[in-house]
XYZ file of C-alpha atoms in Angstrom:
655
model
C -6.415 17.385 10.783
C -8.998 16.319 8.144
C -12.724 15.937 8.865
C -15.223 14.290 6.511
C -18.640 15.604 7.536
C -21.759 13.896 6.117
C -19.839 13.152 2.917
C -21.515 11.224 0.108
C -20.309 10.517 -3.404
C -22.072 8.840 -6.292
C -21.617 7.991 -9.957
C -24.575 7.992 -12.374
C -26.959 8.164 -9.445
C -25.496 5.105 -7.658
C -23.903 5.947 -4.279
C -20.412 4.631 -3.504
C -20.809 5.705 0.118
C -23.263 7.888 2.015
C -23.370 10.247 5.037
C -19.792 9.512 6.022
C -18.223 11.107 9.105
C -14.528 10.324 9.560
C -11.686 12.189 11.271
C -8.059 11.707 10.170
C -5.690 12.843 12.909
C -2.101 13.963 12.750
C 0.187 10.934 12.552
C -2.586 8.431 11.704
C -1.426 5.369 9.733
C -4.489 4.079 7.895
C -5.067 1.237 5.398
C -8.074 1.876 3.136
C -9.789 -1.422 2.283
C -12.894 -2.605 0.494
C -14.071 -4.738 -2.420
C -13.049 -3.735 -5.945
C -15.196 -0.887 -7.257
C -16.314 0.376 -3.838
C -14.493 3.702 -4.194
C -11.056 3.384 -2.584
C -9.250 5.363 -5.294
C -12.107 7.877 -5.331
C -11.598 8.615 -1.627
C -7.896 9.275 -2.179
C -8.675 11.611 -5.090
C -11.291 13.357 -2.967
C -8.829 13.957 -0.119
C -6.245 15.146 -2.655
C -8.755 17.704 -3.963
C -9.150 15.992 -7.362
C -12.751 14.794 -6.829
C -15.765 16.711 -5.559
C -18.129 15.309 -2.948
C -21.759 14.834 -3.992
C -22.900 16.079 -0.582
C -21.214 17.004 2.680
C -17.959 18.809 3.423
C -14.280 18.021 3.845
C -12.655 20.318 6.390
C -8.867 20.523 6.411
C -6.497 22.123 8.857
C -5.183 25.445 7.548
C -2.122 25.199 5.248
C -2.157 21.403 5.299
C 0.172 19.878 2.708
C -0.905 16.713 0.843
C 1.139 14.309 -1.298
C -0.839 11.982 -3.609
C 0.456 9.043 -5.674
C -2.104 7.675 -8.191
C -2.098 4.118 -9.560
C -0.993 5.278 -13.002
C 1.133 8.239 -13.960
C 2.814 9.450 -17.160
C 5.248 12.363 -17.285
C 6.566 13.678 -20.632
C 8.918 16.150 -18.964
C 12.286 16.683 -20.665
C 13.898 17.648 -17.348
C 16.489 15.371 -15.826
C 15.297 13.088 -13.027
C 17.244 15.075 -10.435
C 15.895 18.459 -11.615
C 12.345 17.096 -11.873
C 12.448 16.063 -8.210
C 14.223 19.181 -6.926
C 11.986 21.616 -8.797
C 8.905 19.947 -7.271
C 10.048 21.055 -3.792
C 8.249 24.415 -3.682
C 9.790 25.630 -0.418
C 13.298 25.108 -1.788
C 12.391 26.836 -5.053
C 10.839 29.790 -3.197
C 13.981 30.193 -1.069
C 16.274 30.145 -4.114
C 14.073 32.645 -5.952
C 13.894 34.972 -2.937
C 17.650 34.711 -2.375
C 18.376 35.665 -6.006
C 16.040 38.673 -5.758
C 17.733 39.917 -2.574
C 21.218 39.548 -4.053
C 20.125 41.580 -7.079
C 18.979 44.387 -4.774
C 22.270 44.305 -2.826
C 24.403 44.223 -5.992
C 22.392 46.810 -7.950
C 24.302 50.129 -8.194
C 21.081 52.161 -8.106
C 19.797 50.548 -4.873
C 19.571 52.910 -1.917
C 21.395 52.215 1.327
C 18.078 51.559 3.062
C 17.023 49.016 0.398
C 20.353 47.246 0.646
C 20.161 47.130 4.454
C 16.628 45.732 4.292
C 17.772 43.095 1.782
C 20.703 42.114 4.024
C 18.346 41.728 7.018
C 15.970 39.588 4.939
C 18.904 37.427 3.854
C 19.632 36.810 7.551
C 16.010 35.768 8.153
C 16.132 33.616 5.027
C 19.201 31.859 6.410
C 17.162 30.731 9.448
C 14.462 29.412 7.111
C 17.091 27.507 5.111
C 18.303 25.787 8.267
C 14.728 24.864 9.257
C 14.022 23.151 5.896
C 17.463 21.472 5.629
C 18.206 23.567 2.544
C 21.915 22.744 2.508
C 21.380 18.985 2.621
C 18.538 18.813 0.084
C 20.734 17.596 -2.783
C 22.051 14.692 -0.715
C 18.490 13.938 0.471
C 17.291 13.744 -3.149
C 20.178 11.432 -4.033
C 19.426 9.129 -1.064
C 15.724 8.869 -1.901
C 16.322 8.246 -5.618
C 18.941 5.601 -4.827
C 16.598 4.028 -2.270
C 13.953 3.741 -5.006
C 16.387 1.986 -7.331
C 17.969 4.755 -9.439
C 21.737 4.944 -9.969
C 23.829 8.122 -10.003
C 24.066 7.735 -13.794
C 20.251 7.934 -13.981
C 20.078 11.337 -12.265
C 21.043 13.245 -15.428
C 18.683 11.320 -17.748
C 15.392 12.869 -19.028
C 12.246 11.762 -17.190
C 10.418 11.058 -20.478
C 12.878 8.274 -21.423
C 11.727 6.055 -18.535
C 8.857 3.550 -18.473
C 5.652 4.089 -16.528
C 6.878 2.008 -13.580
C 10.058 4.060 -13.197
C 8.125 7.309 -13.632
C 5.933 6.228 -10.724
C 9.120 5.946 -8.647
C 10.118 9.496 -9.670
C 6.695 10.767 -8.598
C 6.990 8.828 -5.342
C 10.401 10.435 -4.692
C 8.851 13.896 -5.128
C 6.127 13.022 -2.613
C 8.509 11.527 -0.036
C 10.744 14.612 -0.146
C 7.834 17.067 -0.052
C 7.587 17.192 3.754
C 3.806 16.715 3.543
C 1.404 16.564 6.494
C -0.371 13.590 4.899
C 0.623 11.173 2.138
C -2.005 9.337 0.052
C -0.703 6.249 -1.776
C -2.711 4.183 -4.293
C -1.036 0.777 -4.865
C 2.524 2.132 -4.418
C 4.265 -1.282 -4.453
C 3.164 -2.442 -7.928
C 6.372 -1.256 -9.621
C 8.897 -1.801 -6.813
C 11.489 -4.555 -6.429
C 12.157 -6.104 -3.021
C 15.075 -3.745 -2.235
C 13.011 -0.643 -2.990
C 10.057 -2.083 -1.082
C 12.162 -2.643 2.044
C 13.677 0.834 1.714
C 10.233 2.442 1.318
C 8.904 0.628 4.394
C 11.834 1.927 6.469
C 11.369 5.470 5.135
C 7.630 5.537 5.870
C 8.092 4.044 9.360
C 10.248 7.091 10.170
C 7.920 9.550 8.402
C 6.130 11.707 10.997
C 3.044 12.739 9.027
C -0.251 10.937 8.450
C -0.465 8.087 5.929
C -3.477 6.733 4.043
C -2.777 3.914 1.602
C -4.471 1.399 -0.670
C -2.484 -1.767 -1.356
C -3.009 -5.478 -2.016
C 0.446 -6.130 -0.508
C -0.481 -7.467 2.930
C 3.127 -7.456 4.192
C 3.528 -3.785 3.256
C 0.194 -2.754 4.802
C 0.767 -4.612 8.082
C 4.231 -3.080 8.494
C 2.985 0.499 8.136
C -0.591 0.870 9.358
C -2.184 0.878 12.796
C -5.774 1.642 11.757
C -8.020 0.303 8.981
C -10.693 2.289 7.120
C -13.227 -0.053 5.549
C -15.744 0.698 2.796
C -18.601 -1.720 3.393
C -22.234 -1.467 2.314
C -21.739 2.203 1.231
C -20.429 3.118 4.690
C -16.936 4.048 5.872
C -15.888 2.624 9.239
C -12.568 3.206 10.995
C -11.087 0.338 13.053
C -8.121 0.372 15.408
C -5.543 -2.237 14.459
C -3.584 -3.250 11.365
C -4.899 -5.201 8.369
C -4.541 -8.642 9.989
C -6.527 -7.461 13.024
C -9.181 -6.033 10.698
C -9.465 -9.350 8.802
C -10.077 -11.202 12.066
C -12.813 -8.720 12.956
C -14.290 -8.912 9.429
C -14.503 -12.697 9.554
C -16.453 -12.595 12.817
C -18.608 -9.685 11.623
C -19.495 -11.468 8.367
C -20.458 -14.656 10.236
C -22.723 -12.640 12.534
C -24.297 -10.759 9.615
C -25.087 -14.016 7.823
C -26.565 -15.534 11.005
C -28.694 -12.414 11.601
C -29.817 -12.388 7.958
C -30.828 -16.063 8.062
C -32.693 -15.564 11.344
C -34.498 -12.520 9.969
C -35.418 -14.279 6.720
C -36.870 -17.151 8.730
C -38.927 -14.700 10.777
C -39.963 -12.833 7.617
C -41.199 -16.046 5.963
C -43.151 -17.091 9.066
C -44.786 -13.647 9.235
C -45.614 -13.650 5.510
C -47.077 -17.164 5.800
C -49.310 -16.026 8.705
C -50.498 -12.948 6.753
C -51.220 -15.006 3.616
C -53.035 -17.706 5.590
C -55.331 -15.395 7.600
C -55.556 -12.358 5.307
C -59.257 -12.874 4.567
C -60.462 -14.070 8.010
C -62.295 -11.301 9.854
C -61.516 -12.872 13.239
C -57.784 -12.575 12.515
C -57.825 -9.072 10.974
C -56.228 -7.412 14.021
C -53.428 -10.003 14.190
C -52.833 -9.739 10.429
C -52.478 -5.936 10.645
C -50.083 -6.338 13.568
C -47.952 -8.809 11.552
C -47.900 -6.429 8.571
C -46.569 -3.672 10.843
C -43.947 -6.067 12.202
C -42.915 -6.944 8.661
C -42.523 -3.288 7.701
C -40.373 -2.637 10.774
C -37.898 -5.422 10.010
C -34.435 -3.947 9.524
C -32.918 -4.482 6.086
C -29.723 -6.476 6.719
C -27.203 -6.262 3.880
C -24.927 -9.230 3.432
C -21.154 -8.837 2.958
C -20.018 -8.213 -0.615
C -18.069 -11.392 -1.236
C -15.677 -10.982 -4.158
C -15.547 -13.859 -6.602
C -12.694 -16.281 -5.995
C -10.913 -18.178 -8.750
C -10.833 -21.930 -8.211
C -7.310 -22.951 -9.155
C -5.872 -26.441 -8.948
C -2.818 -27.421 -10.947
C -3.038 -30.916 -12.492
C -0.627 -33.550 -11.222
C 2.430 -33.091 -13.463
C 4.610 -35.885 -14.875
C 7.663 -36.607 -12.732
C 10.804 -34.806 -13.885
C 14.404 -35.847 -13.364
C 16.129 -35.009 -10.089
C 17.595 -31.812 -11.648
C 14.878 -29.974 -13.659
C 17.436 -27.553 -15.116
C 21.160 -26.944 -14.833
C 22.874 -23.687 -15.867
C 26.651 -23.665 -16.345
C 28.979 -20.749 -17.149
C 26.099 -18.656 -18.528
C 26.963 -15.396 -20.247
C 24.233 -13.026 -21.312
C 24.828 -9.558 -22.704
C 22.685 -7.133 -24.649
C 24.133 -5.433 -27.718
C 25.338 -1.917 -26.967
C 24.288 0.912 -29.258
C 27.522 2.731 -28.470
C 31.093 1.469 -28.307
C 31.950 -1.879 -26.750
C 31.420 -1.818 -23.000
C 30.806 -4.182 -20.100
C 27.788 -2.176 -18.970
C 25.428 -4.394 -20.976
C 26.626 -7.665 -19.386
C 23.811 -9.235 -17.337
C 25.346 -12.634 -16.459
C 28.962 -13.679 -16.692
C 30.162 -17.209 -15.852
C 26.916 -17.819 -13.941
C 26.102 -21.290 -12.506
C 22.713 -22.274 -11.063
C 20.590 -25.410 -10.718
C 17.530 -26.511 -8.776
C 16.449 -29.893 -7.484
C 13.100 -31.522 -8.174
C 10.408 -29.990 -5.953
C 12.362 -26.781 -5.278
C 10.322 -23.588 -5.224
C 12.711 -20.685 -5.740
C 12.063 -16.943 -5.602
C 14.182 -14.632 -7.768
C 14.632 -11.321 -5.935
C 16.830 -8.254 -6.292
C 16.779 -4.758 -7.785
C 14.997 -4.078 -11.063
C 17.312 -4.324 -14.046
C 19.644 -6.847 -12.408
C 18.425 -9.724 -14.616
C 15.591 -11.551 -12.786
C 13.210 -11.496 -15.770
C 16.089 -12.169 -18.191
C 17.047 -15.339 -16.287
C 13.408 -16.473 -16.086
C 13.055 -16.045 -19.868
C 16.302 -17.923 -20.541
C 15.113 -20.886 -18.434
C 11.737 -20.782 -20.228
C 13.558 -20.694 -23.602
C 11.908 -17.379 -24.487
C 15.225 -15.627 -25.225
C 18.727 -16.778 -26.106
C 22.095 -16.258 -24.422
C 25.648 -15.641 -25.594
C 27.515 -18.629 -24.186
C 27.353 -21.375 -21.586
C 24.828 -24.184 -21.160
C 21.194 -24.220 -20.042
C 20.235 -27.894 -19.827
C 16.695 -29.015 -19.068
C 16.646 -32.249 -17.090
C 15.026 -35.546 -18.031
C 11.282 -35.218 -18.722
C 11.187 -31.519 -17.705
C 8.121 -29.754 -19.123
C 8.070 -25.957 -18.686
C 5.310 -23.385 -18.577
C 5.936 -19.635 -18.453
C 3.853 -16.716 -17.193
C 5.172 -13.372 -18.461
C 5.188 -10.202 -16.358
C 3.595 -8.482 -19.339
C 0.909 -11.097 -19.919
C 0.133 -9.770 -23.402
C 3.507 -11.181 -24.557
C 1.989 -14.660 -24.748
C -1.594 -13.730 -25.612
C -2.977 -13.113 -29.088
C -5.064 -9.986 -28.500
C -7.324 -10.731 -31.483
C -8.362 -14.158 -30.184
C -11.442 -14.666 -28.077
C -10.920 -16.269 -24.653
C -11.998 -19.735 -25.854
C -9.428 -19.821 -28.669
C -6.695 -18.194 -26.549
C -6.882 -20.917 -23.907
C -7.506 -23.793 -26.338
C -4.088 -23.133 -27.914
C -2.509 -24.579 -24.772
C -4.363 -27.886 -25.005
C -5.651 -28.995 -28.392
C -6.947 -32.248 -26.887
C -9.381 -30.394 -24.582
C -12.969 -29.976 -25.751
C -14.638 -26.533 -25.912
C -16.844 -27.566 -22.978
C -13.785 -28.442 -20.878
C -12.214 -25.078 -21.776
C -15.437 -23.279 -20.813
C -15.427 -25.092 -17.450
C -11.855 -23.971 -16.760
C -12.619 -20.391 -17.806
C -15.631 -20.490 -15.508
C -13.340 -21.339 -12.595
C -11.465 -18.120 -13.472
C -14.722 -16.117 -13.253
C -15.401 -15.995 -17.027
C -18.993 -17.159 -17.437
C -21.531 -17.560 -20.258
C -20.791 -15.187 -23.172
C -17.628 -13.866 -21.464
C -15.705 -16.622 -23.249
C -16.359 -14.947 -26.603
C -14.803 -11.620 -25.580
C -11.658 -10.561 -27.413
C -8.517 -10.664 -25.269
C -7.761 -7.046 -26.218
C -10.856 -5.719 -24.382
C -9.925 -7.340 -21.053
C -8.515 -5.498 -18.051
C -5.018 -6.233 -16.746
C -6.397 -8.516 -14.028
C -8.609 -10.403 -16.495
C -5.674 -10.970 -18.880
C -3.675 -12.311 -15.926
C -6.419 -14.845 -15.210
C -6.497 -15.955 -18.863
C -2.702 -16.458 -18.812
C -2.998 -18.509 -15.595
C -5.769 -20.606 -17.174
C -3.393 -21.439 -20.034
C -0.726 -22.565 -17.543
C -3.312 -24.762 -15.834
C -3.695 -26.799 -19.039
C -0.017 -27.386 -19.811
C 0.605 -30.084 -17.163
C 4.097 -28.644 -16.710
C 6.388 -29.880 -13.933
C 8.477 -26.671 -14.031
C 6.395 -23.490 -13.799
C 8.100 -20.110 -14.223
C 6.086 -17.093 -13.035
C 7.223 -13.481 -13.537
C 5.380 -11.129 -11.133
C 2.136 -13.176 -11.184
C 0.376 -11.080 -8.501
C 0.678 -7.620 -10.091
C -2.886 -7.537 -11.412
C -4.617 -9.927 -9.014
C -6.987 -8.893 -6.246
C -6.482 -10.134 -2.694
C -8.750 -13.193 -2.975
C -7.233 -14.290 -6.292
C -3.741 -13.968 -4.796
C -4.755 -16.208 -1.886
C -6.150 -18.841 -4.246
C -3.055 -18.815 -6.478
C -0.861 -18.947 -3.379
C -2.715 -22.015 -2.079
C -2.451 -23.757 -5.472
C 1.316 -23.121 -5.682
C 1.852 -24.383 -2.126
C 0.178 -27.668 -3.162
C 1.846 -27.883 -6.603
C 4.042 -31.015 -6.631
C 6.420 -29.877 -9.378
C 9.247 -27.324 -9.372
C 8.704 -23.594 -9.361
C 10.536 -20.366 -10.172
C 8.845 -17.098 -9.117
C 10.032 -13.577 -9.816
C 8.228 -11.483 -7.186
C 8.638 -8.759 -4.566
C 5.424 -9.734 -2.725
C 6.780 -10.991 0.615
C 3.436 -12.148 2.017
C 2.662 -14.078 -1.184
C 6.076 -15.798 -1.251
C 6.181 -16.651 2.463
C 4.371 -20.059 2.468
C 5.519 -21.062 -1.043
C 9.280 -20.848 -1.546
C 12.036 -22.890 0.091
C 14.959 -21.069 -1.561
C 15.728 -17.491 -2.597
C 18.125 -16.474 -5.385
C 19.223 -12.871 -4.957
C 20.296 -11.442 -8.325
C 22.419 -8.318 -8.410
C 24.717 -6.733 -11.000
C 27.066 -9.591 -12.023
C 26.601 -11.185 -8.592
C 24.061 -13.750 -7.438
C 23.641 -15.480 -4.074
C 21.467 -18.496 -3.250
C 19.829 -18.570 0.205
C 18.627 -22.044 1.224
C 15.593 -20.933 3.182
C 12.301 -19.093 2.797
C 11.717 -15.395 2.220
C 11.870 -14.506 5.935
C 15.230 -16.266 6.218
C 16.484 -14.250 3.230
C 15.225 -10.931 4.657
C 16.920 -11.555 8.002
C 20.207 -12.477 6.286
C 19.941 -9.474 3.983
C 19.426 -7.165 6.964
C 22.546 -8.607 8.626
C 24.560 -8.035 5.439
C 23.391 -4.411 5.175
C 24.299 -3.723 8.828
C 27.737 -5.271 8.285
C 28.327 -3.226 5.103
C 27.312 -0.017 6.862
C 29.576 -0.874 9.805
C 32.553 -1.468 7.509
C 31.843 1.749 5.641
C 31.674 3.692 8.888
C 34.851 2.149 10.331
C 36.818 2.925 7.143
C 36.056 6.592 7.666
C 36.601 6.471 11.440
C 40.075 7.964 11.663
C 39.252 10.838 9.328
C 36.024 11.705 11.106
C 37.069 11.147 14.737
C 37.637 14.837 15.505
C 34.419 15.790 13.708
C 32.479 13.243 15.739
C 33.783 14.631 19.040
C 32.822 18.130 18.010
C 29.446 16.898 16.808
C 28.840 15.126 20.138
C 29.582 18.345 22.018
C 27.211 20.314 19.791
C 24.542 17.621 20.125
C 24.826 17.722 23.929
C 24.423 21.501 23.949
C 21.487 21.239 21.582
C 19.783 18.627 23.787
C 20.273 20.852 26.834
C 18.686 23.853 25.097
C 15.865 21.685 23.768
C 15.134 20.283 27.248
C 15.053 23.776 28.730
C 12.719 25.076 25.995
C 10.249 22.170 26.164
C 10.339 21.060 29.832
C 7.218 22.924 31.029
C 5.246 22.287 27.849
C 5.955 18.544 27.967
C 4.591 18.339 31.533
C 1.406 20.121 30.417
C 0.963 17.751 27.446
C 1.479 14.665 29.654
C -1.026 15.989 32.188
C -3.602 16.644 29.450
C -3.053 13.154 27.995
C -3.729 11.653 31.439
C -6.953 13.692 31.747
C -8.039 12.589 28.263
C -7.431 8.933 29.154
C -9.454 9.234 32.389
C -12.337 10.993 30.630
C -12.429 8.362 27.875
C -12.709 5.650 30.559
C -15.537 7.587 32.274
C -17.382 8.017 28.953
C -16.949 4.322 28.132
C -18.325 3.369 31.552
C -21.307 5.738 31.174
C -22.103 4.328 27.705
C -22.313 0.844 29.228
C -24.511 2.122 32.078
C -26.846 3.949 29.685
C -27.417 0.643 27.890
C -28.426 -1.025 31.185
C -32.193 -1.609 31.434
C -32.151 -0.707 35.147
C -30.966 2.780 34.232
C -32.777 3.588 30.959
C -36.082 2.355 32.418
C -35.681 4.831 35.335
C -36.363 8.362 33.924
C -34.653 10.252 36.786
C -31.572 8.048 36.867
C -31.409 8.024 33.064
C -31.535 11.840 32.916
C -28.802 12.091 35.557
C -26.540 9.653 33.681
C -27.191 11.412 30.369
C -26.218 14.727 31.938
C -22.983 13.187 33.295
C -22.328 11.706 29.854
C -22.799 15.024 27.985
C -20.693 16.915 30.554
C -17.878 14.384 30.202
C -18.011 14.584 26.392
C -17.949 18.402 26.432
C -15.046 18.420 28.881
C -13.156 15.894 26.734
C -13.633 18.070 23.655
C -12.251 21.139 25.475
C -9.254 19.240 26.874
C -8.598 17.523 23.544
C -8.560 20.913 21.807
C -6.102 22.224 24.408
C -3.949 19.079 24.011
C -3.873 19.540 20.209
C -2.807 23.170 20.598
C -0.079 22.341 23.154
C 1.165 19.326 21.150
C 1.512 21.383 17.990
C 3.318 24.098 19.935
C 5.666 21.477 21.415
C 6.309 19.907 18.022
C 7.083 23.311 16.509
C 9.658 24.060 19.219
C 11.221 20.587 18.889
C 11.494 20.982 15.108
C 13.677 24.054 15.663
C 16.306 21.823 17.239
């Protein structure tokens, strides 16, 4: 579907990757991985047609449709959310435009009979096209996708420009998901999603039939959706079969082998250099010295893995709190309405919640339901209207804001920013802590305002490290952290002996940490006494039950319709079977031939590496001929299989 042929790309003369040859096939599910700065986002932009290659070519199948979601997106459109999404669907817009033009011809008094007849015939053809693209259900499809991504029906009529960047990313994602693209390119799509939207997106993409290439630090998300992994390593792109976990296992073994090979080679290099230096000026050793110099020049240059820096995070042993770190009773929280009095601005009403010492609780639920509000109330960052929020005996809190700049003075340098959390610490102690967060030497004198999002996150975590709190409240702590930093923070929180509240949608991050989950929804909250997997399984059961109840309540009304639909479905299946029967047999036969040829080629590759064969010129030539013939035959059959498969898929799509 997409071929990268000898592709290279570089910035300011420094190559990101070189001479890359990769094929992306129809239906591939690929995770794009690599260290920060290796060019992951650049590859997505390149495939989306937004970046040029430095050398090489990108060949795409004719009329291929691509959907691309960048990491950041800002839309100042004054259209409503619903119209913004619908008007992005070009096929739907083309149909509506064509239909209007044809009706004008039919209704025009000066149109000839022939023109009107032609227009009527075209309307008939257009009707078939409308059925093929689900034209009549598009409005309901848009509503389902927007609701799945967290929008309410009241949001549909609101202007796009009134929403924050995170919500605008969801609007852009909705446009991509509804675009019926052949391939979707996603760059960190989960950053702005809550756990409900994340689960919905996973389900949607599992059922999506096109190819998928994504970049994400969310391991749970990546493992659910991908079956292949494309790695950028040492300026080379390599495609592996298997999901992200399988790739990590391979990478660990590969890195160990690379280090062992490097150490062995360096030992050999030093021995050779020592010999050359020792006998360089001895005439009797001149021949051996020249031989060693040649050996040295032939040594392969082994590049070591690019290990990303890891923060070293260990929370200090906190003072022991009382058995109940905090207790919330009959909490009411509402935000002042700009219009007339209404209940729409009520976040919590008569809400009770407490945790026990040592509890580690995740707050989950849709965005806007009150997770961050509750975290801020517990941290005493905002007030509430009525009720009681009582901190237990000897409870000391520390709070990490989702927007880390809330608690950082942007004009301070790093040293002063962190020292504010612990006036008893010396500058040298502060520098040591900052060093553990990868801020070294003169980095500590940088202004906070010049730091990246990830760097500000590390400064905020360094401040928490100094508070010696026994109740830590974290609001989306992983949003700006790379994979290694997330692992280190995760390990520190697992070993933290105090109590913990985490607002997060990152399932893989929460899995080993939390022992309870508080689901917060509009004026309704439920506590699940178990980890995140326990919550997800219970939530799935609840959704199935709700859907079952909804279906049964409509059962009597729809019974006749269902019978008729079953009859139509049976007829449709019969016609589909008749239309595809022969073609399916041909595709299955070709797939069997492809599998056999791949086994033959694999066997020949092993034989060609056997010394008994490659040292025998006649036998080697014979095996090479067999190998080339098998490869050529595979290419011909694979081309035929692609053609037949596409033909089969086209016929099936008509049903």
